[in-house]
Short mmCIF file of C-alpha atoms and ligand atoms in Angstrom, two decimals:
data_model
loop_
_atom_site.label_atom_id
_atom_site.label_comp_id
_atom_site.label_asym_id
_atom_site.label_seq_id
_atom_site.Cartn_x
_atom_site.Cartn_y
_atom_site.Cartn_z
CA MET A 1 -13.79 -38.52 157.71
CA LEU A 2 -10.09 -37.73 157.54
CA LEU A 3 -9.30 -34.03 157.32
CA PRO A 4 -6.56 -33.09 154.87
CA MET A 5 -3.30 -32.47 156.73
CA THR A 6 -1.78 -29.02 156.31
CA LYS A 7 1.61 -28.98 154.66
CA PRO A 8 4.58 -28.34 156.95
CA ARG A 9 5.52 -24.69 156.52
CA ILE A 10 9.25 -24.07 156.24
CA ILE A 11 11.26 -20.86 156.23
CA PHE A 12 14.31 -22.07 154.34
CA ILE A 13 17.27 -19.70 154.75
CA SER A 14 19.33 -20.07 151.59
CA GLY A 15 22.66 -18.51 150.72
CA VAL A 16 26.35 -18.72 151.52
CA GLY A 17 27.62 -19.76 154.96
CA ARG A 18 28.83 -17.09 157.42
CA SER A 19 26.15 -14.65 156.32
CA GLY A 20 24.42 -14.29 159.67
CA SER A 21 21.98 -17.15 159.09
CA THR A 22 22.28 -18.61 162.59
CA LEU A 23 21.46 -15.24 164.12
CA LEU A 24 18.45 -14.75 161.85
CA ASP A 25 17.29 -18.32 162.56
CA ARG A 26 17.46 -17.72 166.34
CA VAL A 27 15.88 -14.27 166.21
CA LEU A 28 12.87 -15.71 164.34
CA GLY A 29 12.67 -18.68 166.69
CA GLN A 30 12.02 -16.50 169.75
CA THR A 31 8.49 -15.89 168.44
CA PRO A 32 5.91 -18.43 169.70
CA GLY A 33 4.91 -20.83 166.96
CA VAL A 34 8.24 -20.53 165.14
CA VAL A 35 10.57 -23.48 165.68
CA SER A 36 14.18 -22.61 164.98
CA VAL A 37 16.33 -25.69 164.45
CA GLY A 38 19.49 -24.67 162.59
CA GLU A 39 20.92 -26.80 159.80
CA VAL A 40 18.30 -29.53 159.53
CA TYR A 41 20.28 -31.56 156.99
CA ARG A 42 22.77 -32.39 159.73
CA PHE A 43 20.12 -34.08 161.91
CA TRP A 44 21.22 -37.63 161.07
CA SER A 45 24.93 -37.05 161.54
CA HIS A 46 24.69 -34.89 164.66
CA ARG A 47 22.09 -37.04 166.40
CA TYR A 48 23.52 -40.46 165.62
CA LEU A 49 27.02 -40.32 164.15
CA ARG A 50 29.01 -37.71 166.09
CA ARG A 51 29.09 -35.81 169.34
CA SER A 52 27.97 -32.22 168.92
CA TRP A 53 26.20 -29.60 170.98
CA CYS A 54 22.66 -28.45 170.53
CA SER A 55 22.15 -24.71 171.15
CA CYS A 56 20.47 -25.59 174.48
CA GLY A 57 23.83 -26.84 175.78
CA ALA A 58 23.02 -30.58 175.73
CA LEU A 59 24.51 -32.97 173.24
CA VAL A 60 22.21 -33.34 170.22
CA ALA A 61 22.19 -37.06 171.04
CA GLU A 62 20.85 -36.33 174.55
CA CYS A 63 18.74 -33.18 174.08
CA PRO A 64 15.09 -33.61 175.23
CA PHE A 65 13.79 -31.69 172.19
CA TRP A 66 15.57 -34.01 169.74
CA ASP A 67 14.46 -36.97 171.91
CA ALA A 68 10.88 -35.82 171.28
CA VAL A 69 11.57 -35.52 167.54
CA GLU A 70 13.00 -39.03 167.54
CA GLY A 71 9.93 -40.18 169.51
CA GLU A 72 7.78 -39.02 166.57
CA LEU A 73 10.07 -40.43 163.89
CA GLY A 74 10.99 -43.69 165.55
CA ALA A 75 14.46 -44.63 166.76
CA THR A 76 17.29 -44.96 164.27
CA ASP A 77 20.63 -46.69 164.54
CA ALA A 78 23.99 -45.58 163.15
CA ALA A 79 23.71 -47.72 160.02
CA GLU A 80 20.31 -46.25 159.16
CA ALA A 81 21.57 -42.71 159.88
CA GLU A 82 24.51 -43.30 157.54
CA ALA A 83 22.12 -44.51 154.85
CA GLN A 84 19.97 -41.38 155.29
CA GLU A 85 23.08 -39.19 155.05
CA ALA A 86 24.34 -40.94 151.94
CA ARG A 87 20.96 -40.70 150.22
CA GLN A 88 20.48 -37.01 150.88
CA TRP A 89 23.93 -36.25 149.43
CA ARG A 90 23.13 -38.31 146.34
CA VAL A 91 19.90 -36.32 145.90
CA VAL A 92 21.57 -32.91 146.22
CA SER A 93 24.87 -33.72 144.45
CA GLN A 94 26.10 -31.25 141.83
CA ARG A 95 26.05 -34.05 139.29
CA ASN A 96 22.36 -34.75 139.82
CA LEU A 97 21.30 -31.09 139.92
CA PRO A 98 20.05 -31.06 136.30
CA LEU A 99 17.86 -34.10 137.06
CA LEU A 100 15.81 -32.26 139.68
CA PRO A 101 13.67 -30.22 137.25
CA MET A 102 13.89 -32.80 134.40
CA ARG A 103 11.66 -35.67 135.39
CA PRO A 104 12.15 -37.63 132.13
CA LEU A 105 15.93 -37.63 132.60
CA ARG A 106 15.80 -39.16 136.07
CA THR A 107 17.15 -42.66 136.41
CA LYS A 108 15.09 -45.14 138.41
CA GLY A 109 17.66 -45.02 141.20
CA PHE A 110 17.58 -41.24 141.39
CA ALA A 111 13.78 -41.15 141.32
CA GLU A 112 13.70 -43.59 144.25
CA ASP A 113 16.30 -41.61 146.17
CA LEU A 114 14.38 -38.38 145.65
CA ALA A 115 11.05 -39.91 146.67
CA GLY A 116 12.61 -41.44 149.81
CA PHE A 117 14.39 -38.20 150.70
CA LEU A 118 11.18 -36.15 150.36
CA ALA A 119 9.10 -38.62 152.39
CA VAL A 120 11.63 -38.66 155.24
CA ARG A 121 11.96 -34.87 155.16
CA GLU A 122 8.23 -34.46 155.47
CA ARG A 123 8.18 -36.73 158.51
CA LEU A 124 11.15 -34.91 160.03
CA TYR A 125 9.60 -31.44 159.61
CA ARG A 126 6.28 -32.69 161.01
CA ALA A 127 8.08 -34.23 163.99
CA ILE A 128 9.93 -30.94 164.62
CA LEU A 129 6.69 -28.95 164.48
CA LYS A 130 5.05 -31.33 166.90
CA ALA A 131 8.00 -31.40 169.33
CA GLY A 132 8.25 -27.59 169.21
CA ASP A 133 4.48 -27.05 169.24
CA GLY A 134 4.83 -24.69 166.28
CA SER A 135 3.36 -23.86 162.91
CA VAL A 136 6.55 -23.03 161.01
CA VAL A 137 10.09 -24.47 161.02
CA VAL A 138 13.14 -22.29 160.38
CA ASP A 139 15.70 -24.38 158.51
CA SER A 140 19.01 -22.53 158.08
CA THR A 141 20.60 -25.26 155.96
CA LYS A 142 21.55 -22.54 153.43
CA ILE A 143 22.73 -24.95 150.69
CA PRO A 144 20.31 -24.06 147.86
CA ARG A 145 20.46 -27.55 146.34
CA PHE A 146 18.46 -28.81 149.34
CA ALA A 147 15.78 -26.18 148.74
CA LEU A 148 15.72 -27.05 145.03
CA ALA A 149 15.15 -30.70 145.95
CA LEU A 150 12.36 -29.82 148.43
CA ALA A 151 10.81 -27.58 145.76
CA ARG A 152 10.25 -30.66 143.54
CA SER A 153 7.41 -31.74 145.82
CA ASP A 154 4.17 -29.98 146.64
CA ARG A 155 4.03 -31.57 150.07
CA PHE A 156 5.87 -28.59 151.67
CA ASP A 157 4.81 -24.99 152.13
CA LEU A 158 8.30 -23.74 151.30
CA ARG A 159 9.20 -20.08 151.82
CA ILE A 160 12.65 -19.03 150.67
CA VAL A 161 14.56 -16.38 152.56
CA HIS A 162 17.55 -15.53 150.39
CA LEU A 163 20.19 -14.22 152.74
CA VAL A 164 22.84 -12.17 150.93
CA ARG A 165 26.02 -10.73 152.36
CA ASP A 166 28.76 -8.72 150.66
CA SER A 167 31.05 -11.28 149.02
CA ARG A 168 34.15 -9.61 150.50
CA ALA A 169 32.70 -10.02 154.02
CA SER A 170 31.80 -13.66 153.28
CA ALA A 171 35.27 -14.39 151.95
CA TYR A 172 36.94 -12.67 154.90
CA SER A 173 34.79 -14.59 157.34
CA TRP A 174 35.88 -17.91 155.80
CA VAL A 175 39.56 -16.93 155.58
CA ARG A 176 39.75 -15.67 159.18
CA PRO A 177 40.39 -18.41 161.77
CA LYS A 178 37.43 -18.67 164.15
CA SER A 179 37.18 -20.68 167.33
CA ALA A 180 34.35 -23.25 167.49
CA PRO A 181 34.92 -25.68 170.37
CA THR A 182 33.29 -29.10 170.13
CA PRO A 183 32.52 -31.59 172.94
CA ASP A 184 35.70 -33.45 172.02
CA ASP A 185 38.02 -30.58 171.09
CA PRO A 186 38.03 -27.26 173.00
CA ASN A 187 40.52 -25.82 170.50
CA ALA A 188 38.54 -26.69 167.37
CA ARG A 189 38.14 -23.99 164.75
CA MET A 190 35.55 -23.45 162.07
CA GLN A 191 36.53 -24.71 158.66
CA ALA A 192 38.62 -22.19 156.67
CA ARG A 193 38.54 -21.59 152.93
CA ARG A 194 40.44 -19.44 150.47
CA ALA A 195 38.88 -16.22 149.18
CA ALA A 196 38.74 -17.57 145.62
CA GLN A 197 36.86 -20.71 146.72
CA VAL A 198 34.31 -18.70 148.69
CA SER A 199 33.86 -16.23 145.82
CA ALA A 200 33.26 -19.03 143.31
CA TRP A 201 30.73 -20.60 145.66
CA TRP A 202 29.08 -17.17 146.22
CA MET A 203 28.64 -16.80 142.44
CA VAL A 204 26.91 -20.18 142.21
CA SER A 205 24.92 -20.22 145.41
CA ASN A 206 23.15 -16.89 144.88
CA PRO A 207 21.84 -17.60 141.34
CA LEU A 208 20.77 -21.10 142.44
CA THR A 209 18.73 -19.50 145.21
CA GLU A 210 17.19 -17.05 142.75
CA LEU A 211 16.19 -20.04 140.63
CA LEU A 212 13.69 -20.91 143.36
CA ARG A 213 11.95 -17.59 142.76
CA LEU A 214 11.87 -18.30 139.02
CA GLN A 215 10.22 -21.61 139.89
CA GLY A 216 7.45 -19.67 141.63
CA LYS A 217 8.39 -20.31 145.24
CA PRO A 218 7.63 -17.52 147.72
CA TYR A 219 10.91 -15.62 147.94
CA LEU A 220 12.23 -12.81 150.12
CA ARG A 221 15.72 -11.37 149.78
CA VAL A 222 17.35 -10.15 152.98
CA ARG A 223 20.75 -8.48 153.05
CA TYR A 224 22.84 -9.22 156.15
CA GLU A 225 24.00 -5.61 156.28
CA ASP A 226 20.39 -4.38 156.42
CA TYR A 227 18.91 -6.79 158.92
CA VAL A 228 21.67 -6.66 161.54
CA ARG A 229 21.24 -2.86 161.68
CA ASP A 230 17.46 -3.05 162.00
CA LEU A 231 16.65 -6.37 163.61
CA GLU A 232 13.05 -5.72 164.63
CA PRO A 233 11.62 -4.47 161.30
CA TRP A 234 13.44 -7.16 159.34
CA ALA A 235 12.35 -9.94 161.67
CA ALA A 236 8.78 -8.61 161.38
CA LYS A 237 9.10 -8.62 157.60
CA VAL A 238 10.25 -12.25 157.52
CA LEU A 239 7.48 -13.34 159.91
CA ASP A 240 4.92 -11.55 157.76
CA PHE A 241 6.39 -13.20 154.65
CA ALA A 242 5.98 -16.58 156.38
CA GLY A 243 2.35 -15.82 157.20
CA ILE A 244 2.96 -15.60 160.95
CA ASP A 245 0.54 -13.18 162.54
CA ALA A 246 2.81 -12.12 165.42
CA ARG A 247 5.39 -9.50 166.24
CA PRO A 248 9.01 -10.55 166.84
CA VAL A 249 9.82 -11.36 170.46
CA GLY A 250 12.98 -10.65 172.45
CA LEU A 251 14.22 -7.67 170.43
CA SER A 252 14.99 -4.21 171.74
CA GLY A 253 17.01 -1.91 169.51
CA SER A 254 20.23 -3.75 168.75
CA GLU A 255 19.74 -6.20 171.63
CA VAL A 256 18.29 -9.65 171.35
CA THR A 257 17.36 -11.93 174.22
CA PHE A 258 17.78 -15.61 173.48
CA THR A 259 15.85 -18.16 175.45
CA GLY A 260 15.92 -21.93 175.01
CA ASP A 261 16.07 -23.17 171.44
CA HIS A 262 17.48 -26.25 169.79
CA LEU A 263 19.68 -25.51 166.81
CA ILE A 264 21.86 -28.11 165.17
CA ALA A 265 25.23 -26.84 163.89
CA GLY A 266 25.81 -23.29 162.67
CA ASN A 267 27.80 -20.36 163.97
CA PRO A 268 29.02 -20.38 167.62
CA ILE A 269 26.48 -17.60 168.36
CA ARG A 270 23.91 -20.39 168.61
CA LYS A 271 25.17 -21.21 172.11
CA ARG A 272 24.76 -17.70 173.50
CA MET A 273 21.94 -17.30 176.03
CA GLY A 274 20.35 -14.25 177.58
CA THR A 275 20.66 -10.73 176.20
CA THR A 276 23.26 -10.03 173.55
CA GLN A 277 24.17 -6.85 171.74
CA ILE A 278 24.23 -7.36 167.97
CA ARG A 279 26.67 -5.29 165.97
CA PRO A 280 27.27 -5.50 162.23
CA ASP A 281 30.52 -7.38 161.59
CA ASP A 282 32.37 -5.27 159.04
CA GLU A 283 35.90 -6.04 160.15
CA TRP A 284 36.73 -7.03 156.57
CA LYS A 285 36.69 -3.36 155.56
CA THR A 286 39.82 -2.65 157.59
CA LYS A 287 41.48 -6.04 158.08
CA MET A 288 40.98 -8.00 154.88
CA GLY A 289 44.17 -8.65 152.90
CA ARG A 290 44.44 -6.57 149.73
CA ARG A 291 44.88 -9.60 147.52
CA ASP A 292 41.85 -11.45 148.96
CA ARG A 293 39.74 -8.33 148.55
CA LEU A 294 40.79 -7.93 144.92
CA VAL A 295 40.11 -11.60 144.18
CA ALA A 296 36.66 -11.49 145.77
CA THR A 297 35.70 -8.23 144.04
CA ALA A 298 36.97 -9.36 140.63
CA MET A 299 35.15 -12.70 140.84
CA THR A 300 31.81 -11.42 142.10
CA TRP A 301 31.30 -7.84 140.89
CA PRO A 302 28.31 -8.49 138.59
CA LEU A 303 26.24 -9.84 141.45
CA LEU A 304 27.63 -7.33 143.94
CA LEU A 305 26.10 -4.64 141.74
CA ARG A 306 22.87 -6.60 141.45
CA TYR A 307 22.58 -6.77 145.23
CA ARG A 308 23.44 -3.05 145.58
CA TYR A 309 26.92 -3.32 147.05
CA ARG A 310 29.63 -0.80 146.32
CA ILE A 311 32.61 -2.06 144.41
ZN1 ZN B 401 18.56 -28.93 172.57
#
C-alpha cells in the first residue's frame, strides 16, 4: 500500500527586498531540519543561465548541494531553464494576478502554465528537502505574487512570514549604492531604485502579503526592527510557527554563527561565514536625504501607522 506523501512544508518570507530577509533565512537555516535556500525562484537562472555564487562559496552551477537537487529533479539544459523562467514570470505577472483566485476567468493557456508551475515547484521543494535532509524549506523569494500562486494549490504546507521594515529604511537601502561582487564583476553593485519607486512597491507588496492571511494561510508578521534586536526569541517564534520542535541554533545575544548553507541570490551577508555581530541598520535616520524621506513618508504613512512605525 502506498502511504500518502506529506506536503512539502515551506516558510515563505514575503515582503519588500532589503528588509533583512537573507539574514532571517540564514538564521533559521542553522537549525537542523530547516533548509535555508534563499530566493528559490532564481534556481533556473542561477543554476543554468548565469554565473553566480551560492552562499557556500561555490558557483551555484557547481555547488554539491545544488548538484544533489538536480540529481533528484533530473538534468536540465539552458533552453529548458529559459522555458521554466518564462513560464514562472507569466504565472506571477501583474497582468495575470486577478486570474489566480478567479478560476473561471483563467484562459486555457494560463491554467496550463499555472498547473505546470505548481507541479515543478513541488518537485523542486521535495528535491531541496531531500538534498538538505530537512522537513521545512525557507524560501526568501519575498515577491508576494509567488506566494499567491503557490497558495492556489493544496499540495504545499505554506507558512507565510510577512517581513516588514520601516518604508524609509527600505527606500534608503535601495537608494544607497551597495557593493555586491559577482564571479564576473568584482565591482558590481546591487540594483538601485528611487525612493518613490520603492515606496510605491512597499504599498503594494505589504497588502498583497496580507491577502494571504485573508485567504486563510498560516501567517506571522515579523518586523525587521524587532527581530534584529532580539534574534533568539524571534527565531524561536518563527520555528514554532513553522511547527519545528527545536530551539534556534548558532545564536548568542546579538551574535550569530553561520555554518555551511546554500542560498541562491539575496543580500551579500549570505556569503559571511563564522560568527558575526548583528546590529540593526538604522543609518537612514541620520543619512537619508530630506526629500527621499518626505517622499517615502508621504507615500506610505497609512501602512506605517498600521505596522506601528512613527511618522
Ligand atoms: Zn552551495
